[in-house]
Short mmCIF file of N, CA and C in Angstrom, two decimals:
data_model
loop_
_atom_site.label_atom_id
_atom_site.label_comp_id
_atom_site.label_asym_id
_atom_site.label_seq_id
_atom_site.Cartn_x
_atom_site.Cartn_y
_atom_site.Cartn_z
N MET A 11 54.85 32.03 78.05
CA MET A 11 55.01 32.45 79.27
C MET A 11 55.57 31.28 80.16
N THR A 12 56.57 31.46 81.02
CA THR A 12 56.95 30.29 81.82
C THR A 12 56.40 30.53 83.21
N THR A 13 56.51 29.37 83.81
CA THR A 13 55.82 29.28 85.22
C THR A 13 56.93 28.99 86.10
N PRO A 14 56.86 29.60 87.44
CA PRO A 14 58.00 29.38 88.52
C PRO A 14 58.27 27.85 88.56
N THR A 15 59.47 27.52 88.75
CA THR A 15 60.01 26.12 88.84
C THR A 15 60.05 25.62 90.21
N SER A 16 60.09 26.50 91.32
CA SER A 16 60.13 26.08 92.39
C SER A 16 59.21 26.98 93.47
N LEU A 17 59.10 26.54 94.75
CA LEU A 17 58.46 27.21 95.64
C LEU A 17 58.94 28.62 95.88
N GLN A 18 60.25 28.56 96.01
CA GLN A 18 60.96 29.87 96.09
C GLN A 18 60.79 31.01 94.90
N ASP A 19 60.83 30.31 93.70
CA ASP A 19 60.62 31.19 92.64
C ASP A 19 59.15 31.60 92.64
N ALA A 20 58.22 30.97 93.05
CA ALA A 20 56.77 31.44 93.05
C ALA A 20 56.63 32.49 94.20
N ASP A 21 57.33 32.32 95.42
CA ASP A 21 57.41 33.43 96.42
C ASP A 21 58.11 34.61 95.77
N ASP A 22 59.10 34.53 95.21
CA ASP A 22 59.80 35.68 94.50
C ASP A 22 58.82 36.31 93.43
N TYR A 23 58.26 35.69 92.72
CA TYR A 23 57.24 36.25 91.67
C TYR A 23 56.28 36.94 92.29
N GLN A 24 55.57 36.27 93.43
CA GLN A 24 54.56 36.91 94.09
C GLN A 24 54.99 38.24 94.76
N GLN A 25 56.15 38.32 95.27
CA GLN A 25 56.58 39.57 95.83
C GLN A 25 56.64 40.67 94.81
N ILE A 26 57.38 40.23 93.63
CA ILE A 26 57.59 41.46 92.66
C ILE A 26 56.13 41.81 92.03
N HIS A 27 55.26 40.77 91.79
CA HIS A 27 54.11 41.04 91.24
C HIS A 27 53.23 42.08 92.17
N ASN A 28 53.09 41.52 93.43
CA ASN A 28 52.40 42.27 94.52
C ASN A 28 53.06 43.80 94.57
N GLY A 29 54.48 43.87 94.51
CA GLY A 29 55.05 45.26 94.56
C GLY A 29 54.57 46.16 93.26
N ILE A 30 54.57 45.49 92.11
CA ILE A 30 54.08 46.25 90.92
C ILE A 30 52.68 46.76 91.01
N VAL A 31 51.92 45.75 91.50
CA VAL A 31 50.50 46.09 91.64
C VAL A 31 50.22 47.29 92.61
N ARG A 32 50.91 47.26 93.69
CA ARG A 32 50.83 48.37 94.59
C ARG A 32 51.23 49.67 93.90
N LEU A 33 52.57 49.55 93.25
CA LEU A 33 52.82 50.80 92.56
C LEU A 33 52.03 51.40 91.60
N LEU A 34 51.38 50.41 90.68
CA LEU A 34 50.44 51.06 89.69
C LEU A 34 49.11 51.41 90.38
N ASP A 35 48.61 50.76 91.36
CA ASP A 35 47.41 51.35 92.17
C ASP A 35 47.65 52.65 92.86
N THR A 36 48.90 52.96 93.36
CA THR A 36 49.17 54.11 93.89
C THR A 36 49.38 55.40 92.86
N ALA A 37 49.94 54.92 91.63
CA ALA A 37 50.08 55.83 90.59
C ALA A 37 48.71 56.24 90.24
N ARG A 38 47.84 55.31 89.96
CA ARG A 38 46.44 55.66 89.50
C ARG A 38 45.68 56.57 90.43
N THR A 39 45.93 56.23 91.69
CA THR A 39 45.15 57.19 92.82
C THR A 39 45.68 58.44 92.69
N GLU A 40 47.05 58.53 92.55
CA GLU A 40 47.62 59.85 92.74
C GLU A 40 47.31 60.62 91.34
N THR A 41 47.28 60.00 90.32
CA THR A 41 46.77 60.63 88.98
C THR A 41 45.30 61.15 89.07
N VAL A 42 44.43 60.41 89.63
CA VAL A 42 43.13 60.74 89.93
C VAL A 42 43.11 62.15 90.85
N ARG A 43 43.74 62.05 91.86
CA ARG A 43 43.85 63.30 92.75
C ARG A 43 44.46 64.50 92.08
N SER A 44 45.52 64.29 91.13
CA SER A 44 46.13 65.34 90.60
C SER A 44 45.11 66.02 89.44
N ILE A 45 44.36 64.99 88.81
CA ILE A 45 43.37 65.52 87.87
C ILE A 45 42.12 66.44 88.59
N ASN A 46 41.75 65.91 89.65
CA ASN A 46 40.67 66.42 90.41
C ASN A 46 41.28 67.81 90.92
N ALA A 47 42.37 67.90 91.40
CA ALA A 47 43.00 69.25 91.89
C ALA A 47 43.23 70.29 90.73
N LEU A 48 43.51 69.72 89.71
CA LEU A 48 43.81 70.54 88.45
C LEU A 48 42.31 71.03 87.98
N MET A 49 41.44 70.20 87.90
CA MET A 49 40.10 70.62 87.41
C MET A 49 39.49 71.58 88.40
N THR A 50 39.67 71.41 89.78
CA THR A 50 39.11 72.31 90.67
C THR A 50 39.76 73.72 90.45
N ALA A 51 41.12 73.72 90.24
CA ALA A 51 41.98 74.90 90.04
C ALA A 51 41.23 75.77 88.83
N THR A 52 41.09 74.88 87.63
CA THR A 52 40.45 75.44 86.40
C THR A 52 39.17 76.11 86.61
N TYR A 53 38.30 75.35 87.35
CA TYR A 53 36.91 76.04 87.73
C TYR A 53 37.06 77.32 88.57
N TRP A 54 37.93 77.18 89.64
CA TRP A 54 38.28 78.56 90.23
C TRP A 54 38.59 79.66 89.28
N GLU A 55 39.47 79.41 88.30
CA GLU A 55 39.99 80.38 87.36
C GLU A 55 39.04 80.79 86.40
N ILE A 56 38.06 79.91 86.00
CA ILE A 56 36.86 80.10 85.18
C ILE A 56 36.02 81.11 86.05
N GLY A 57 35.83 80.95 87.17
CA GLY A 57 34.91 81.89 87.98
C GLY A 57 35.79 83.16 88.30
N ARG A 58 37.02 83.45 88.30
CA ARG A 58 37.61 84.48 88.43
C ARG A 58 37.47 85.29 87.27
N ARG A 59 37.62 84.71 86.11
CA ARG A 59 37.48 85.39 84.86
C ARG A 59 36.19 85.81 84.40
N ILE A 60 35.04 85.05 84.89
CA ILE A 60 33.76 85.62 84.82
C ILE A 60 33.49 86.83 85.71
N VAL A 61 33.86 86.79 87.02
CA VAL A 61 33.67 87.94 87.86
C VAL A 61 34.38 89.11 87.31
N GLU A 62 35.78 88.95 87.03
CA GLU A 62 36.45 90.13 86.47
C GLU A 62 35.83 90.80 85.16
N PHE A 63 35.22 89.79 84.21
CA PHE A 63 34.56 90.24 83.16
C PHE A 63 33.39 91.09 83.60
N GLU A 64 32.72 90.55 84.39
CA GLU A 64 31.35 91.14 84.95
C GLU A 64 31.60 92.68 85.56
N GLN A 65 32.90 92.71 86.22
CA GLN A 65 33.10 93.87 86.85
C GLN A 65 33.98 94.93 85.93
N GLY A 66 33.92 94.57 84.70
CA GLY A 66 34.69 95.37 83.68
C GLY A 66 34.09 96.73 83.17
N GLY A 67 32.89 97.12 83.70
CA GLY A 67 32.38 98.20 83.28
C GLY A 67 30.84 98.20 83.25
N GLU A 68 30.12 99.37 83.08
CA GLU A 68 28.77 99.26 83.10
C GLU A 68 27.97 98.55 81.75
N SER A 69 28.68 98.65 80.76
CA SER A 69 28.15 98.07 79.58
C SER A 69 28.27 96.56 79.74
N ARG A 70 29.19 96.22 80.52
CA ARG A 70 29.27 94.71 80.46
C ARG A 70 28.49 94.22 81.63
N ALA A 71 28.05 95.03 82.70
CA ALA A 71 27.32 94.58 83.78
C ALA A 71 25.85 94.16 82.94
N ALA A 72 25.41 95.08 82.16
CA ALA A 72 24.09 94.79 81.50
C ALA A 72 24.21 93.30 80.70
N TYR A 73 25.37 93.23 79.98
CA TYR A 73 25.61 91.86 79.38
C TYR A 73 25.73 90.59 80.36
N GLY A 74 26.24 91.02 81.69
CA GLY A 74 26.47 89.83 82.41
C GLY A 74 25.42 88.95 82.71
N ALA A 75 24.22 89.33 82.69
CA ALA A 75 23.01 88.34 82.81
C ALA A 75 23.00 87.34 81.80
N GLN A 76 23.49 87.67 80.62
CA GLN A 76 23.44 86.67 79.37
C GLN A 76 24.75 85.92 79.42
N LEU A 77 25.68 86.55 80.00
CA LEU A 77 27.03 85.65 79.90
C LEU A 77 27.08 84.32 80.26
N ILE A 78 26.51 84.05 81.45
CA ILE A 78 26.45 82.51 82.05
C ILE A 78 25.95 81.62 80.94
N GLU A 79 24.65 82.08 80.44
CA GLU A 79 23.98 81.45 79.47
C GLU A 79 24.63 81.20 78.11
N ARG A 80 25.20 82.31 77.71
CA ARG A 80 25.90 82.03 76.42
C ARG A 80 27.14 81.14 76.56
N LEU A 81 27.86 81.21 77.74
CA LEU A 81 29.13 80.57 78.02
C LEU A 81 28.66 78.92 78.03
N SER A 82 27.54 78.68 78.86
CA SER A 82 27.02 77.43 78.91
C SER A 82 26.71 76.87 77.59
N VAL A 83 26.06 77.44 76.91
CA VAL A 83 25.74 77.03 75.35
C VAL A 83 27.07 76.79 74.54
N ASP A 84 28.01 77.65 74.60
CA ASP A 84 29.03 77.46 73.70
C ASP A 84 30.06 76.44 74.24
N LEU A 85 30.29 76.42 75.63
CA LEU A 85 31.20 75.40 76.25
C LEU A 85 30.79 73.99 76.07
N ASN A 86 29.27 73.94 76.27
CA ASN A 86 28.77 72.61 76.04
C ASN A 86 28.83 72.13 74.59
N GLN A 87 28.60 73.06 73.77
CA GLN A 87 28.80 72.70 72.28
C GLN A 87 30.13 72.09 72.04
N ARG A 88 31.13 72.85 72.62
CA ARG A 88 32.47 72.30 72.40
C ARG A 88 33.00 71.18 73.12
N TYR A 89 32.55 70.93 74.52
CA TYR A 89 33.24 69.78 75.36
C TYR A 89 31.99 69.02 75.75
N LYS A 90 30.85 69.17 75.14
CA LYS A 90 29.75 68.18 75.10
C LYS A 90 29.04 68.19 76.60
N ARG A 91 29.58 68.38 77.65
CA ARG A 91 28.96 68.25 78.88
C ARG A 91 29.75 68.95 80.01
N GLY A 92 29.17 69.25 81.25
CA GLY A 92 29.86 69.77 82.52
C GLY A 92 29.84 71.19 82.58
N PHE A 93 29.20 71.97 81.67
CA PHE A 93 28.85 73.32 81.68
C PHE A 93 27.56 73.94 81.59
N SER A 94 26.70 73.36 82.45
CA SER A 94 25.39 73.86 82.65
C SER A 94 25.47 75.24 83.14
N MET A 95 24.39 75.94 83.14
CA MET A 95 24.34 77.25 83.67
C MET A 95 24.56 77.18 85.32
N VAL A 96 23.97 75.98 85.76
CA VAL A 96 24.24 75.82 87.34
C VAL A 96 25.71 75.69 87.59
N ASN A 97 26.31 74.85 86.78
CA ASN A 97 27.66 74.59 87.14
C ASN A 97 28.55 75.78 86.92
N ILE A 98 28.37 76.70 85.88
CA ILE A 98 28.97 77.94 85.69
C ILE A 98 28.69 78.94 86.74
N ARG A 99 27.54 78.99 87.25
CA ARG A 99 27.17 79.86 88.46
C ARG A 99 28.09 79.33 89.73
N GLN A 100 28.17 78.08 89.83
CA GLN A 100 29.02 77.45 90.91
C GLN A 100 30.31 77.84 90.74
N MET A 101 30.92 77.62 89.68
CA MET A 101 32.36 78.23 89.43
C MET A 101 32.42 79.63 89.85
N ARG A 102 31.65 80.45 89.49
CA ARG A 102 31.62 81.92 89.77
C ARG A 102 31.50 82.10 91.32
N MET A 103 30.65 81.34 91.82
CA MET A 103 30.40 81.48 93.18
C MET A 103 31.78 80.91 94.18
N PHE A 104 32.25 79.83 93.52
CA PHE A 104 33.50 79.14 94.05
C PHE A 104 34.61 80.32 94.26
N TYR A 105 34.79 81.13 93.03
CA TYR A 105 35.68 82.17 93.11
C TYR A 105 35.53 83.04 94.21
N LEU A 106 34.09 83.46 94.15
CA LEU A 106 33.77 84.64 95.08
C LEU A 106 33.99 84.17 96.56
N TYR A 107 33.60 82.96 96.89
CA TYR A 107 33.75 82.36 98.18
C TYR A 107 35.34 82.17 98.62
N PHE A 108 36.02 81.90 97.58
CA PHE A 108 37.65 81.53 97.93
C PHE A 108 38.52 82.64 97.19
N GLN A 109 38.12 83.81 96.91
CA GLN A 109 38.86 84.74 96.18
C GLN A 109 40.07 85.27 96.78
N GLN A 110 40.30 84.87 98.27
CA GLN A 110 41.59 85.29 98.94
C GLN A 110 42.69 84.58 98.50
N ILE A 111 42.50 83.50 97.73
CA ILE A 111 43.60 82.71 97.21
C ILE A 111 44.34 83.49 96.13
N GLU A 112 45.54 83.58 96.20
CA GLU A 112 46.40 84.52 95.24
C GLU A 112 47.20 83.57 94.53
N ILE A 113 47.33 83.81 93.21
CA ILE A 113 48.30 82.88 92.45
C ILE A 113 49.42 83.88 91.91
N GLN A 114 50.72 83.40 91.97
CA GLN A 114 51.70 84.09 91.60
C GLN A 114 51.93 84.04 90.06
N GLN A 115 52.17 85.12 89.31
CA GLN A 115 52.27 85.00 87.97
C GLN A 115 53.76 84.45 87.62
N THR A 116 53.85 83.58 86.63
CA THR A 116 55.21 83.08 86.45
C THR A 116 55.38 83.16 84.92
N LEU A 117 56.53 83.10 84.45
CA LEU A 117 56.86 83.25 83.07
C LEU A 117 56.50 82.08 82.27
N SER A 118 56.34 81.01 82.84
CA SER A 118 56.06 79.78 82.21
C SER A 118 54.47 79.56 81.78
N GLY A 119 53.72 80.54 82.06
CA GLY A 119 52.37 80.57 81.59
C GLY A 119 51.18 80.02 82.27
N GLU A 120 50.04 80.00 81.64
CA GLU A 120 48.88 79.48 82.39
C GLU A 120 48.84 78.20 82.93
N SER A 121 49.39 77.16 82.33
CA SER A 121 49.42 75.84 82.74
C SER A 121 50.19 75.67 83.97
N GLN A 122 51.30 76.43 84.23
CA GLN A 122 52.10 76.38 85.39
C GLN A 122 51.43 77.07 86.39
N ASN A 123 50.60 78.11 86.21
CA ASN A 123 49.77 78.80 87.22
C ASN A 123 48.79 77.90 87.65
N LEU A 124 48.07 77.08 86.95
CA LEU A 124 47.02 76.25 87.31
C LEU A 124 47.66 75.09 88.10
N ILE A 125 48.82 74.55 87.82
CA ILE A 125 49.40 73.46 88.59
C ILE A 125 49.67 73.99 90.01
N GLN A 126 50.21 75.34 89.90
CA GLN A 126 50.53 75.92 91.26
C GLN A 126 49.25 76.11 92.17
N LEU A 127 48.13 76.50 91.39
CA LEU A 127 46.88 76.79 92.08
C LEU A 127 46.17 75.53 92.49
N ALA A 128 46.50 74.44 91.90
CA ALA A 128 45.78 73.21 92.04
C ALA A 128 46.27 72.79 93.43
N LYS A 129 47.36 73.07 93.86
CA LYS A 129 48.04 72.56 95.25
C LYS A 129 47.19 73.18 96.44
N THR A 130 46.50 74.30 96.06
CA THR A 130 45.67 74.98 97.07
C THR A 130 44.45 74.28 97.35
N PHE A 131 43.91 73.49 96.39
CA PHE A 131 42.70 72.81 96.54
C PHE A 131 42.81 71.28 96.71
N PRO A 132 42.90 70.73 97.89
CA PRO A 132 43.12 69.29 98.14
C PRO A 132 41.69 68.63 97.93
N LEU A 133 40.69 69.10 98.03
CA LEU A 133 39.34 68.39 97.92
C LEU A 133 39.00 68.35 96.46
N PRO A 134 38.19 67.31 96.21
CA PRO A 134 37.65 67.40 94.77
C PRO A 134 36.59 68.38 94.54
N TRP A 135 36.21 68.64 93.40
CA TRP A 135 35.32 69.70 93.05
C TRP A 135 33.84 69.62 93.73
N SER A 136 33.48 68.40 93.72
CA SER A 136 32.19 68.06 94.40
C SER A 136 32.10 68.54 96.02
N ALA A 137 33.22 68.34 96.66
CA ALA A 137 33.35 68.79 98.05
C ALA A 137 33.21 70.35 98.04
N TYR A 138 33.84 71.07 97.15
CA TYR A 138 33.69 72.46 97.19
C TYR A 138 32.28 72.85 96.76
N VAL A 139 31.72 72.25 95.86
CA VAL A 139 30.36 72.53 95.70
C VAL A 139 29.41 72.46 96.79
N ARG A 140 29.62 71.48 97.61
CA ARG A 140 28.86 71.25 98.92
C ARG A 140 29.21 72.33 99.86
N LEU A 141 30.42 72.76 99.96
CA LEU A 141 30.85 73.78 100.80
C LEU A 141 30.10 75.28 100.32
N LEU A 142 29.70 75.34 98.99
CA LEU A 142 29.20 76.58 98.61
C LEU A 142 27.78 76.82 99.22
N SER A 143 27.14 75.64 99.73
CA SER A 143 25.80 75.94 100.37
C SER A 143 25.96 76.31 101.75
N VAL A 144 27.10 76.42 102.42
CA VAL A 144 27.44 76.90 103.74
C VAL A 144 27.59 78.43 103.72
N LYS A 145 26.76 79.01 104.19
CA LYS A 145 26.68 80.52 104.17
C LYS A 145 27.61 81.35 105.04
N ASN A 146 27.95 80.76 106.14
CA ASN A 146 28.89 81.42 106.96
C ASN A 146 30.38 81.21 106.54
N ALA A 147 31.07 82.24 106.28
CA ALA A 147 32.29 82.09 105.78
C ALA A 147 33.40 81.41 106.76
N ASP A 148 33.24 81.69 107.99
CA ASP A 148 34.01 81.11 109.01
C ASP A 148 33.86 79.53 109.11
N ALA A 149 32.53 79.08 109.09
CA ALA A 149 32.14 77.81 108.94
C ALA A 149 32.72 77.18 107.84
N ARG A 150 32.58 77.68 106.70
CA ARG A 150 33.06 77.26 105.41
C ARG A 150 34.62 76.98 105.48
N THR A 151 35.21 78.00 106.07
CA THR A 151 36.80 77.82 106.20
C THR A 151 37.27 76.63 107.19
N PHE A 152 36.50 76.53 108.25
CA PHE A 152 36.73 75.39 109.11
C PHE A 152 36.50 74.11 108.60
N LEU A 153 35.56 73.90 107.89
CA LEU A 153 35.27 72.74 107.35
C LEU A 153 36.36 72.19 106.41
#
């Protein structure tokens, strides 16, 4: 590796180095935000699917009590963590509290729908979980 040969070279190097550091830091921050929004959209969609499954008929209504427990066991077995019964109930409640959100069907499939849906959830999942404890819908929307 070569070192700068003059003070001007050192200043020029520092400028490009600092610019690259800012660029990388911004990219990493935006990546985390994108992942958080996409996961939040995924949890909303999981909640929607659970609610729609539960509303699918009387035979399913009886099964619905066991659904969350079974999903928790199976999803944790596959993904190792993140799908406790409490978390899955929160996903279901998240959909119920924010079900007015509509997602347009596209020809490009589910991943495109999730990307579109993610744009509606600017907060991280943990913030929405906190909002679930706010019982007044108007207050929850205002927050």
